[in-house]
Short mmCIF file of C-alpha atoms in Angstrom, two decimals:
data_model
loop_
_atom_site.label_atom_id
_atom_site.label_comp_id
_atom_site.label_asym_id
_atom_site.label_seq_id
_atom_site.Cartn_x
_atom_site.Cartn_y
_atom_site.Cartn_z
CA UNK U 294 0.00 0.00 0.00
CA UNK U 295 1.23 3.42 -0.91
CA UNK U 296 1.77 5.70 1.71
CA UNK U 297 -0.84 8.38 1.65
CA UNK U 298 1.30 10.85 3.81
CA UNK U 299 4.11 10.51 1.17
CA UNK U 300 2.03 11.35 -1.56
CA UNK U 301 0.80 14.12 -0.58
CA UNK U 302 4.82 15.54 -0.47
CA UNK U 303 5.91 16.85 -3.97
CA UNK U 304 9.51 14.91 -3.02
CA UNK U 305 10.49 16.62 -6.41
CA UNK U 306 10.30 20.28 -4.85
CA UNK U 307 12.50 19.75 -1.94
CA UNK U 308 15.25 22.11 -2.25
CA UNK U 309 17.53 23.79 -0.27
CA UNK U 310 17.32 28.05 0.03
CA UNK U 311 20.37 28.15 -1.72
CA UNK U 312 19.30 26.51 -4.82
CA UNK U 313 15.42 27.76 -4.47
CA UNK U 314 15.60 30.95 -6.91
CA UNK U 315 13.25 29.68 -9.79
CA UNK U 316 10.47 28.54 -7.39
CA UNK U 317 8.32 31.88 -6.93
CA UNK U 318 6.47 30.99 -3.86
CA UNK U 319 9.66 29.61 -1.94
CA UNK U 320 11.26 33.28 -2.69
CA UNK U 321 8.13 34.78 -1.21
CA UNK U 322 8.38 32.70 2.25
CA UNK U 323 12.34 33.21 2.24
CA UNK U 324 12.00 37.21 2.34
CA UNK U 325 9.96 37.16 4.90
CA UNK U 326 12.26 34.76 6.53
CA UNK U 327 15.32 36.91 6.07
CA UNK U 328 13.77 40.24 5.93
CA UNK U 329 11.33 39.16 9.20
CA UNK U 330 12.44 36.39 10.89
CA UNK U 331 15.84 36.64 11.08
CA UNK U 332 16.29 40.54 11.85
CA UNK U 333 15.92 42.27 14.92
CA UNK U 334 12.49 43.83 15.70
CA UNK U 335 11.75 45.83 19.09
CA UNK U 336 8.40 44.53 19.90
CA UNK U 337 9.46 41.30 20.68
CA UNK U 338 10.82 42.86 23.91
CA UNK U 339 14.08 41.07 24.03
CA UNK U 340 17.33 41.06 22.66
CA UNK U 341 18.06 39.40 19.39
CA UNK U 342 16.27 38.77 16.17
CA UNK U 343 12.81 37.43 16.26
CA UNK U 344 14.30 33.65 15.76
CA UNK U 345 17.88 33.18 17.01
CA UNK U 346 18.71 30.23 14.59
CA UNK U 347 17.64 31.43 11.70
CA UNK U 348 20.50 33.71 10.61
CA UNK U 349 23.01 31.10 11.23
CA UNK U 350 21.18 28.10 9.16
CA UNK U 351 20.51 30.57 6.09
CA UNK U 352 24.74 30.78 6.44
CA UNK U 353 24.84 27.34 6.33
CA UNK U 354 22.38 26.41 3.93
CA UNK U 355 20.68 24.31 6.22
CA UNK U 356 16.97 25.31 5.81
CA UNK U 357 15.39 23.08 3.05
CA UNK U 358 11.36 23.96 1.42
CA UNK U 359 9.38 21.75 0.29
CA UNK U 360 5.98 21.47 -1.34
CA UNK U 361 2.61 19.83 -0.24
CA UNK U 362 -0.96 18.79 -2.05
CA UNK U 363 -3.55 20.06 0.35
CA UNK U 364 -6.35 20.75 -2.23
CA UNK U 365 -9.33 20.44 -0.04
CA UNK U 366 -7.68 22.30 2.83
CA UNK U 367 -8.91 18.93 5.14
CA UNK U 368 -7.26 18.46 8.42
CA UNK U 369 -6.33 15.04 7.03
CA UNK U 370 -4.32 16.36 4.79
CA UNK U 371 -2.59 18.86 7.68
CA UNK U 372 -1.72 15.67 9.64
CA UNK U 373 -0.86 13.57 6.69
CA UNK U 374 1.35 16.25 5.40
CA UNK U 375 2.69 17.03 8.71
CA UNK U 376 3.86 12.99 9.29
CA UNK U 377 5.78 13.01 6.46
CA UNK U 378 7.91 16.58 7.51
CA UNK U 379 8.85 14.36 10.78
CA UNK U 380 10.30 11.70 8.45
CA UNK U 381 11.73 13.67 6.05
CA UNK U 382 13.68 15.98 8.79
CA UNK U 383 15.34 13.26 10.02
CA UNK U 384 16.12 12.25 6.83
CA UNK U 385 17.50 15.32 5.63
CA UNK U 386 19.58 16.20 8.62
CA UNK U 387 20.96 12.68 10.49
CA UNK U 388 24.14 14.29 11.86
CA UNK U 389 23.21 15.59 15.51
CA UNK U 390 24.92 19.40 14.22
CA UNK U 391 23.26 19.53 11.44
CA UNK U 392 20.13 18.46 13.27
CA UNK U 393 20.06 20.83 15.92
CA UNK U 394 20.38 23.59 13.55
CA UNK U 395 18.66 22.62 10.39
CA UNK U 396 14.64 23.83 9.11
CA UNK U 397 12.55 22.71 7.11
CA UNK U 398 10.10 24.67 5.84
CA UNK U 399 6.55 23.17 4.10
CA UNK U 400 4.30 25.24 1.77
CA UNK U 401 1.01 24.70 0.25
CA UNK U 402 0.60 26.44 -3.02
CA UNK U 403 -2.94 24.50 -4.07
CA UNK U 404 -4.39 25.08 -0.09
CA UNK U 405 -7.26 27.67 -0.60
CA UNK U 406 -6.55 30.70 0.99
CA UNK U 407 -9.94 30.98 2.80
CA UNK U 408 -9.15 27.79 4.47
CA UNK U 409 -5.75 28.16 5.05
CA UNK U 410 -5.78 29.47 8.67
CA UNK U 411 -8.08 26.68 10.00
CA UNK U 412 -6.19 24.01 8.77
CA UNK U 413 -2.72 25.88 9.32
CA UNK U 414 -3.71 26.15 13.13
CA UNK U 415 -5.90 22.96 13.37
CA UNK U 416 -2.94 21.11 11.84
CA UNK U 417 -0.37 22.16 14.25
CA UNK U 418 -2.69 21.64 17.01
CA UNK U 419 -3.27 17.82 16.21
CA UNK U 420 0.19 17.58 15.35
CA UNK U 421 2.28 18.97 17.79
CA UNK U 422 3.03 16.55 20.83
CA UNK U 423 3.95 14.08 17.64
CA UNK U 424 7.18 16.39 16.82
CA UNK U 425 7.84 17.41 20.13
CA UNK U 426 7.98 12.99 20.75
CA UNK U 427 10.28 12.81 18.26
CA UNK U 428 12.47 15.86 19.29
CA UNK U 429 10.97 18.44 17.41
CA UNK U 430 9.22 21.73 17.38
CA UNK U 431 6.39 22.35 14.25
CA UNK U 432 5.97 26.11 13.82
CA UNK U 433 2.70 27.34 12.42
CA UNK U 434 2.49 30.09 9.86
CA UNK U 435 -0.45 32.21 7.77
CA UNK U 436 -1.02 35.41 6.82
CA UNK U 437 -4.22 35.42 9.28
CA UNK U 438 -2.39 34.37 12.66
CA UNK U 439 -3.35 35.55 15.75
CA UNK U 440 -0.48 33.71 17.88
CA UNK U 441 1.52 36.41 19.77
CA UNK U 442 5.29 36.66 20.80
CA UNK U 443 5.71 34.92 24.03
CA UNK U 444 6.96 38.48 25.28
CA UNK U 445 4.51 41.15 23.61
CA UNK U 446 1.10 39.84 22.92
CA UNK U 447 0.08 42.99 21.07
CA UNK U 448 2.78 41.17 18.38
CA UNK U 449 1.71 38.37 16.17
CA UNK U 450 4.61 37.26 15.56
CA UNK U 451 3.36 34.46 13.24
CA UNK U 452 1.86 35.93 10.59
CA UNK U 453 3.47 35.45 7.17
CA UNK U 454 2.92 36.17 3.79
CA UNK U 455 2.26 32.58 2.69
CA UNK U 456 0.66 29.58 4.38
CA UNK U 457 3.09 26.98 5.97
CA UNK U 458 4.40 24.76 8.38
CA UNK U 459 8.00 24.90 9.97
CA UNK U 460 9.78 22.40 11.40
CA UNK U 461 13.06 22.66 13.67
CA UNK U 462 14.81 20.48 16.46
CA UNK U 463 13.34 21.75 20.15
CA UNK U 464 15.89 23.56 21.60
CA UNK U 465 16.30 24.93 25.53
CA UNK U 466 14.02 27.95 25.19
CA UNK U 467 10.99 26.01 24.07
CA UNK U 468 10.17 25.88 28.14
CA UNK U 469 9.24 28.52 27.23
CA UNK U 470 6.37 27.07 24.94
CA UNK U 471 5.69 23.91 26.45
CA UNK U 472 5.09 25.02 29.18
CA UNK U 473 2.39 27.28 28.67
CA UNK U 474 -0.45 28.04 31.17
CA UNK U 475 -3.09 27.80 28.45
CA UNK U 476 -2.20 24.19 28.03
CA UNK U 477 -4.15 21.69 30.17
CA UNK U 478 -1.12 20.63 32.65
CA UNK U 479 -1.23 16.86 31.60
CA UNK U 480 -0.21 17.68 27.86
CA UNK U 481 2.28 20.06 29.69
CA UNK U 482 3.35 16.80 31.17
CA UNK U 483 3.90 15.16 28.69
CA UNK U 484 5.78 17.61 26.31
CA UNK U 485 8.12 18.54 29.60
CA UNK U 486 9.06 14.57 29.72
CA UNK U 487 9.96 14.80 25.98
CA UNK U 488 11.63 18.03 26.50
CA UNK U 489 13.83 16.12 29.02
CA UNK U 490 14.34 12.94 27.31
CA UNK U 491 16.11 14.75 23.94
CA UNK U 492 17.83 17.77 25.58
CA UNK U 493 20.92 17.68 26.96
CA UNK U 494 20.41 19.99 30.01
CA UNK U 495 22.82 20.60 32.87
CA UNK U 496 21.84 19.48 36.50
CA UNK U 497 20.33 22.45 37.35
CA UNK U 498 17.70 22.79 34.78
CA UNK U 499 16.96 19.67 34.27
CA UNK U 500 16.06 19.54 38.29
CA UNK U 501 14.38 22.53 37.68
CA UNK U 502 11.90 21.11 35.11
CA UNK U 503 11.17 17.78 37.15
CA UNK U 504 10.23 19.98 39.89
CA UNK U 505 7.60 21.57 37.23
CA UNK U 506 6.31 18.50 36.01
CA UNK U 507 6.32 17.33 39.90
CA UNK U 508 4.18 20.45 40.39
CA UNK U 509 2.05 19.70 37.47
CA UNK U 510 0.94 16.28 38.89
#
């Protein structure tokens, strides 16, 4: 049986930024990415640009794009879709460096854009605790978003000029997002075990979060 979740990948438009020039809509997402994403902006209220790790994988050419069918703009196609990135990021980056600081970044260019924020949004929700169990973070993007920066939330920080999900290894600062209060505290539970089962955190930290999930109990 063919694998539905692979199918719905266009394995033919995987690319990496570098090489991406002649694909219109990949251009679109990448200046926002470097023109957004990976400068400095002062609402986010903290030092830095608005994602740390960008700059540094752009260097590198380690962010990858590639394409997926989502016609009908059904959630089945969100998590279908959204199987396959979990795959194919291991695939493309199986060296723990690379790994840690690799993207990859999924478009949509059939989804309609009417339904693009539900199943953007309704996508990563049913999605997420599957990345963050196999060490990694999905990142949700529209041009519609109303998710704020953890540190302003008069800044949506999410919205982008072109439906699509992202996909990085979690990294120490997503305590910061797994741990939110507007997440029932069992799910918190169980994203703060992952969190500790792929990071390597000192002693103190990692005390520090057991204590959390303790409290969470």
């Amino acid at each position: 049986m063919i694998d539905r979740s692979v199918q719905l990948l266009v394995r033919e438009s995987l690319t990496s930024a570098a090489r991406s020039e002649n694909i219109s809509i990949y251009q679109e997402a990448l200046s926002w990415v470097e023109g957004f994403v990976a400068q400095r902006d002062p609402r986010i209220n903290r030092a830095g640009p608005v994602c740390p790790r960008v700059g540094s994988a752009l260097r590198a050419d380690q962010i990858w794009l590639i394409s997926a069918h989502a016609p009908g703009g059904r959630l089945e196609e969100a998590r279908s879709a959204g199987r396959a990135l979990i795959d194919l990021f291991h695939e493309l980056f199986p060296e723990p460096r690379a790994f840690r600081a690799g993207a990859l970044l999924c478009l949509f260019p059939d989804l309609p854009a009417d339904l693009a924020a539900g199943f953007i949004d309704e996508g990563h929700r049913l999605l997420r605790m599957e990345f963050v169990s196999r060490g990694l973070m999905l990142g949700e993007f529209h041009p519609d978003s109303r998710v704020a920066s953890v540190h302003n939330p008069d800044f949506l920080v999410m919205r982008s000029p072109v439906p699509m999900f992202a996909v990085r290894a979690l990294s120490p600062h997503d305590l910061l997002f797994l741990d939110n209060p507007a997440t029932p505290p069992h799910i918190r539970i169980e994203y703060l075990t992952w969190y500790l089962h792929y990071l390597d955190l000192g002693d103190t930290p990692r005390r520090r979060v057991e204590r959390r999930i303790q409290e969470l109990r």
